[in-house]
Tab-separated table of C-alpha atoms in Angstrom:
chain	number	residue	atom	x	y	z
W	1	MET	CA	112.260	99.120	178.369
W	2	THR	CA	108.173	98.904	178.230
W	3	THR	CA	105.841	99.715	175.558
W	4	ARG	CA	105.173	103.319	177.587
W	5	GLN	CA	108.414	104.648	175.881
W	6	ILE	CA	106.858	103.691	172.470
W	7	ILE	CA	104.956	106.342	170.660
W	8	LEU	CA	102.427	105.691	168.070
W	9	GLU	CA	102.140	107.830	164.801
W	10	GLU	CA	100.356	108.146	161.641
W	11	MET	CA	102.843	106.649	158.917
W	12	THR	CA	104.333	109.372	156.398
W	13	ALA	CA	106.761	109.130	154.016
W	14	GLY	CA	109.594	110.216	156.659
W	15	HIS	CA	108.894	106.632	158.234
W	16	LEU	CA	109.236	104.642	154.876
W	17	GLU	CA	113.040	103.903	155.070
W	18	GLY	CA	112.464	102.869	158.667
W	19	ALA	CA	109.733	100.663	157.538
W	20	VAL	CA	111.987	99.104	154.634
W	21	GLU	CA	114.917	98.443	157.246
W	22	LEU	CA	111.984	96.648	159.698
W	23	SER	CA	110.833	94.531	156.789
W	24	ARG	CA	114.351	93.408	155.700
W	25	GLN	CA	114.950	92.199	159.485
W	26	VAL	CA	112.072	89.787	158.922
W	27	ASN	CA	113.203	89.032	155.464
W	28	TRP	CA	110.350	90.243	153.573
W	29	PRO	CA	111.484	91.367	150.023
W	30	HIS	CA	109.658	94.901	150.069
W	31	ARG	CA	111.379	97.669	148.301
W	32	ARG	CA	110.802	101.480	149.406
W	33	GLU	CA	108.663	101.397	145.875
W	34	ASP	CA	106.302	98.693	147.318
W	35	TRP	CA	105.950	100.297	150.887
W	36	GLU	CA	105.070	103.515	148.928
W	37	LEU	CA	102.540	101.582	146.979
W	38	ALA	CA	100.853	100.110	149.946
W	39	GLN	CA	100.975	103.677	151.911
W	40	SER	CA	99.119	105.474	148.870
W	41	VAL	CA	96.039	103.251	149.180
W	42	SER	CA	96.196	102.628	153.160
W	43	ARG	CA	96.605	104.592	156.519
W	44	GLY	CA	99.443	103.158	158.254
W	45	ILE	CA	100.481	103.313	161.874
W	46	VAL	CA	104.085	103.431	163.035
W	47	ALA	CA	105.683	102.844	166.596
W	48	LEU	CA	108.711	104.521	167.227
W	49	GLU	CA	111.216	104.312	169.652
W	50	GLN	CA	113.353	107.593	170.020
W	51	GLU	CA	112.442	108.040	166.322
W	52	ARG	CA	113.360	104.752	165.205
W	53	VAL	CA	110.569	102.665	163.569
W	54	VAL	CA	110.094	99.428	165.565
W	55	ALA	CA	106.477	98.505	164.206
W	56	THR	CA	104.481	99.009	161.416
W	57	ILE	CA	100.726	98.226	160.246
W	58	MET	CA	98.649	99.244	157.684
W	59	MET	CA	94.681	99.219	157.195
W	60	THR	CA	93.659	99.520	153.508
W	61	PRO	CA	89.939	100.490	153.188
W	62	TYR	CA	87.923	98.485	150.567
W	63	GLY	CA	84.987	100.928	149.872
W	64	ASP	CA	82.968	101.860	153.095
W	65	ASN	CA	82.320	98.303	154.342
W	66	ALA	CA	85.500	96.356	154.460
W	67	VAL	CA	89.420	96.643	155.170
W	68	ALA	CA	92.480	94.783	154.667
W	69	ILE	CA	95.054	94.818	157.688
W	70	ASN	CA	98.478	94.169	156.233
W	71	MET	CA	102.470	95.124	156.665
W	72	VAL	CA	102.212	94.000	160.401
W	73	ILE	CA	105.843	93.975	161.682
W	74	VAL	CA	107.491	94.134	165.087
W	75	ASP	CA	110.881	94.617	165.720
W	76	ALA	CA	112.343	91.258	167.141
W	77	ALA	CA	113.646	93.096	170.149
W	78	MET	CA	110.367	94.347	170.910
W	79	ARG	CA	108.445	91.031	170.744
W	80	GLY	CA	106.630	89.679	173.681
W	81	ARG	CA	105.724	92.963	175.160
W	82	GLY	CA	102.309	93.644	173.808
W	83	LEU	CA	103.131	95.903	170.971
W	84	GLY	CA	101.844	93.744	168.284
W	85	ARG	CA	98.331	93.805	170.182
W	86	LYS	CA	98.372	97.503	170.643
W	87	MET	CA	99.258	97.764	167.036
W	88	MET	CA	96.080	95.734	166.094
W	89	GLU	CA	93.929	97.309	168.325
W	90	GLU	CA	94.662	100.739	166.774
W	91	ALA	CA	94.165	99.475	163.310
W	92	LEU	CA	91.022	97.779	164.228
W	93	ALA	CA	89.887	101.053	166.147
W	94	LYS	CA	90.197	103.024	163.001
W	95	ALA	CA	88.443	100.255	160.860
W	96	GLY	CA	85.275	100.754	163.100
W	97	GLU	CA	82.412	98.730	162.263
W	98	ARG	CA	83.799	97.670	158.919
W	99	THR	CA	84.924	93.853	158.115
W	100	CYS	CA	88.453	93.052	158.368
W	101	CYS	CA	90.532	90.791	156.484
W	102	LEU	CA	93.960	89.640	156.891
W	103	THR	CA	96.361	86.645	156.184
W	104	ALA	CA	98.238	85.422	159.075
W	105	THR	CA	101.740	83.465	159.934
W	106	ARG	CA	100.953	80.605	162.252
W	107	GLU	CA	102.795	82.694	164.716
W	108	GLY	CA	100.444	85.500	164.656
W	109	LEU	CA	97.297	83.203	164.561
W	110	PRO	CA	96.745	83.086	168.434
W	111	LEU	CA	96.841	86.855	168.848
W	112	TYR	CA	94.279	87.439	165.688
W	113	GLU	CA	91.603	84.682	166.857
W	114	LYS	CA	91.834	86.416	170.335
W	115	LEU	CA	90.852	89.821	168.476
W	116	GLY	CA	87.819	88.181	167.031
W	117	PHE	CA	89.189	86.764	163.605
W	118	VAL	CA	88.227	83.708	162.110
W	119	THR	CA	89.655	81.249	159.615
W	120	THR	CA	88.534	81.537	155.992
W	121	GLY	CA	91.282	79.873	154.112
W	122	GLU	CA	94.961	79.211	153.171
W	123	ILE	CA	97.513	81.091	150.757
W	124	VAL	CA	100.259	79.246	149.330
W	125	GLN	CA	103.219	81.511	147.805
W	126	HIS	CA	105.113	80.234	145.056
W	127	GLN	CA	108.039	81.958	143.562
W	128	GLY	CA	111.148	81.183	141.141
W	129	GLU	CA	112.540	81.881	137.710
W	130	ALA	CA	109.843	81.461	135.066
W	131	LEU	CA	110.576	78.503	132.713
W	132	ALA	CA	109.825	79.081	128.934
W	133	VAL	CA	106.164	78.503	128.135
W	134	SER	CA	104.022	79.473	125.131
W	135	ALA	CA	101.889	82.929	125.282
W	136	PRO	CA	98.269	81.182	124.478
W	137	ALA	CA	96.680	82.887	121.545
W	138	ARG	CA	93.306	83.746	123.249
W	139	VAL	CA	95.181	86.203	125.701
W	140	SER	CA	96.185	89.757	124.931
W	141	TRP	CA	97.219	93.194	126.600
W	142	ALA	CA	94.839	95.399	127.932
W	143	GLU	CA	94.426	98.691	126.594
W	144	SER	CA	94.224	101.950	128.268
W	145	GLY	CA	90.407	101.700	128.086
W	146	ASP	CA	89.516	98.502	129.533
W	147	PHE	CA	90.045	99.900	133.290
W	148	ALA	CA	86.477	100.613	133.825
W	149	ARG	CA	85.696	96.835	132.942
W	150	LEU	CA	88.617	95.417	135.147
W	151	GLU	CA	87.351	97.245	138.216
W	152	VAL	CA	84.089	95.792	137.824
W	153	LEU	CA	85.415	92.083	137.479
W	154	ASP	CA	87.653	92.918	140.348
W	155	ARG	CA	84.623	93.822	142.678
W	156	GLU	CA	82.515	90.734	141.577
W	157	ALA	CA	85.380	88.486	142.227
W	158	PHE	CA	86.673	89.823	145.700
W	159	GLY	CA	83.218	91.065	146.810
W	160	HIS	CA	84.619	94.502	147.958
W	161	ASP	CA	85.197	97.961	146.058
W	162	ARG	CA	88.967	97.882	145.585
W	163	SER	CA	88.831	100.712	142.908
W	164	ALA	CA	91.640	102.671	144.701
W	165	LEU	CA	93.905	100.065	144.981
W	166	MET	CA	93.130	98.967	140.933
W	167	LYS	CA	93.988	102.556	139.837
W	168	ARG	CA	97.251	102.284	141.590
W	169	LEU	CA	97.975	98.957	140.011
W	170	PHE	CA	96.802	100.087	136.568
W	171	GLU	CA	99.232	102.562	136.744
W	172	ARG	CA	102.164	100.360	137.669
W	173	ALA	CA	101.243	96.886	135.967
W	174	LYS	CA	100.711	95.319	132.825
W	175	PHE	CA	97.479	93.949	132.690
W	176	ALA	CA	96.459	90.611	130.317
W	177	VAL	CA	92.885	90.074	129.293
W	178	ILE	CA	90.754	86.894	127.996
W	179	GLY	CA	87.678	88.397	125.703
W	180	ASP	CA	84.591	86.807	125.016
W	181	GLU	CA	82.620	88.202	122.163
W	182	GLY	CA	84.387	91.435	122.276
W	183	ASP	CA	83.829	91.918	126.373
W	184	ILE	CA	86.553	90.927	128.723
W	185	GLN	CA	85.798	88.153	130.875
W	186	ALA	CA	88.984	87.433	132.708
W	187	PHE	CA	92.101	89.252	133.621
W	188	SER	CA	95.485	89.351	135.371
W	189	ALA	CA	98.266	91.938	136.065
W	190	ILE	CA	102.217	91.633	136.299
W	191	ARG	CA	104.580	94.114	138.033
W	192	PRO	CA	107.807	94.969	139.650
W	193	PHE	CA	108.100	93.818	143.339
W	194	GLY	CA	110.652	92.867	145.925
W	195	ARG	CA	113.518	90.580	144.077
W	196	GLY	CA	111.704	90.559	140.795
W	197	LEU	CA	108.109	90.412	139.736
W	198	VAL	CA	104.428	89.675	141.271
W	199	ILE	CA	101.579	88.330	139.361
W	200	GLY	CA	97.963	89.174	141.115
W	201	PRO	CA	95.346	89.727	141.056
W	202	VAL	CA	94.137	86.906	138.851
W	203	VAL	CA	90.489	87.090	138.096
W	204	ALA	CA	89.044	84.102	135.849
W	205	ARG	CA	85.984	81.826	135.212
W	206	ASN	CA	87.698	78.721	135.768
W	207	GLY	CA	91.338	77.354	136.167
W	208	ALA	CA	91.958	76.798	132.515
W	209	GLU	CA	91.560	80.692	132.109
W	210	ALA	CA	93.489	81.465	135.196
W	211	LYS	CA	96.572	79.184	133.594
W	212	ALA	CA	96.124	80.870	130.260
W	213	LEU	CA	96.462	84.395	131.772
W	214	ILE	CA	99.546	83.371	134.177
W	215	ASP	CA	101.211	81.586	131.025
W	216	PHE	CA	100.925	84.778	128.686
W	217	LEU	CA	102.609	86.724	131.613
W	218	LEU	CA	105.396	84.144	132.374
W	219	ALA	CA	106.049	83.587	128.771
W	220	HIS	CA	106.915	87.404	128.166
W	221	HIS	CA	109.140	87.484	131.166
W	222	GLN	CA	111.107	84.030	130.602
W	223	GLY	CA	114.011	83.614	133.279
W	224	LYS	CA	112.757	86.428	135.442
W	225	PHE	CA	111.968	85.833	139.388
W	226	VAL	CA	108.360	85.928	139.629
W	227	ARG	CA	106.104	85.423	142.656
W	228	VAL	CA	102.322	84.285	142.526
W	229	ASP	CA	100.067	83.963	145.825
W	230	THR	CA	97.166	81.830	145.341
W	231	ASP	CA	94.158	80.492	147.204
W	232	VAL	CA	95.194	76.834	148.178
W	233	SER	CA	91.555	75.664	146.885
W	234	THR	CA	92.517	76.531	143.283
W	235	ASP	CA	94.883	73.604	143.516
W	236	LEU	CA	97.679	74.959	141.214
W	237	ALA	CA	100.828	73.812	143.271
W	238	ASP	CA	102.095	71.339	140.833
W	239	TRP	CA	101.246	73.077	137.773
W	240	LEU	CA	102.915	76.374	139.143
W	241	ALA	CA	105.881	74.252	140.253
W	242	GLY	CA	106.290	72.998	136.568
W	243	ARG	CA	106.490	76.495	135.224
W	244	GLY	CA	109.402	76.965	137.745
W	245	LEU	CA	107.622	78.476	140.691
W	246	ALA	CA	108.264	76.734	143.792
W	247	HIS	CA	106.049	76.476	146.787
W	248	VAL	CA	108.123	78.662	149.275
W	249	GLY	CA	105.417	79.206	152.192
W	250	GLY	CA	102.140	80.943	152.692
W	251	GLY	CA	99.482	82.076	155.105
W	252	ILE	CA	96.157	81.709	156.791
W	253	THR	CA	93.379	84.102	155.582
W	254	MET	CA	91.230	85.622	158.212
W	255	ARG	CA	88.035	87.684	158.654
W	256	ARG	CA	86.652	89.808	161.489
W	257	SER	CA	82.957	91.271	161.507
W	258	MET	CA	81.077	93.099	163.948
W	259	ALA	CA	77.940	91.580	162.843
W	260	THR	CA	76.334	88.795	164.112
W	261	HIS	CA	77.226	85.151	162.832
W	262	LYS	CA	73.926	84.973	160.957
W	263	GLU	CA	74.173	88.495	159.349
W	264	HIS	CA	78.133	87.892	158.362
W	265	LYS	CA	77.053	84.520	156.580
W	266	GLU	CA	74.286	86.306	154.714
W	267	SER	CA	76.299	89.162	153.647
W	268	LYS	CA	79.380	87.132	152.561
W	269	PRO	CA	80.509	87.941	149.050
W	270	ALA	CA	79.223	85.586	146.087
W	271	HIS	CA	82.344	85.559	144.382
W	272	HIS	CA	80.901	85.094	140.991
W	273	ARG	CA	84.580	84.280	139.491
W	274	THR	CA	85.810	80.526	140.589
W	275	TYR	CA	89.411	81.575	140.391
W	276	ALA	CA	89.867	84.742	142.071
W	277	LEU	CA	93.325	84.498	143.033
W	278	VAL	CA	94.644	86.808	145.892
W	279	SER	CA	96.202	90.357	144.678
W	280	GLN	CA	99.988	90.200	146.202
W	281	ALA	CA	99.502	94.119	146.233
W	282	LEU	CA	100.715	94.961	149.547
W	283	GLY	CA	102.437	92.182	151.306
């Protein structure tokens, strides 16, 4: 059987059960609700073999200038036939001239490099049952009127307009904040995901604030299964392990821009927030 017998279609709600089955095949924890969240802020593509979902990919727009490529899965029986590349090329065509970001596995790295992606960093994943910790007094729960400020902080930290994603997260997650003279300066979120809960994004000015935000959320979810994905540069591995969250894997962050190297370098986001931890919003 060849990829000529594979049909590519825009992902719809009718494809989600097949997508969930495909993610189970590769041992991803995503529930249907997690796929629904991803689809609600993305343009998804599925590959079908006789109406069975055999590959998925999503392109999540961040404003007009950037997209995140995620939820890339190819059925084990279909690998080695160029289907993964075909899905990537389809997503990149839809992205057009926008900068593309993704988190790659070691196995996927060669393909992404051939498609023009370059390594920018590394993500480490921690998960486990949250140990008992004290909730820092300086952290509090966000209020309904805080969304506009959180949206601004997220854009400053990640360098892209993620307002559509943030709106969905604000509907589904609980947000914790740190204020400075009445103005919110740092935040984090926790929501149901996979086997339990996921923390992210975490946006803070320094490591102490990042730890305080995470501790606040863990303190309110003692004994729950929690996942946190962080950039390796934050150097939180030992600290997270002490909270019951073991290092269980990760990925390589990559970026592809149609601009020249000079333009790419000059337009790179400033990342004003020192600890802008990755948002495990989609997978």
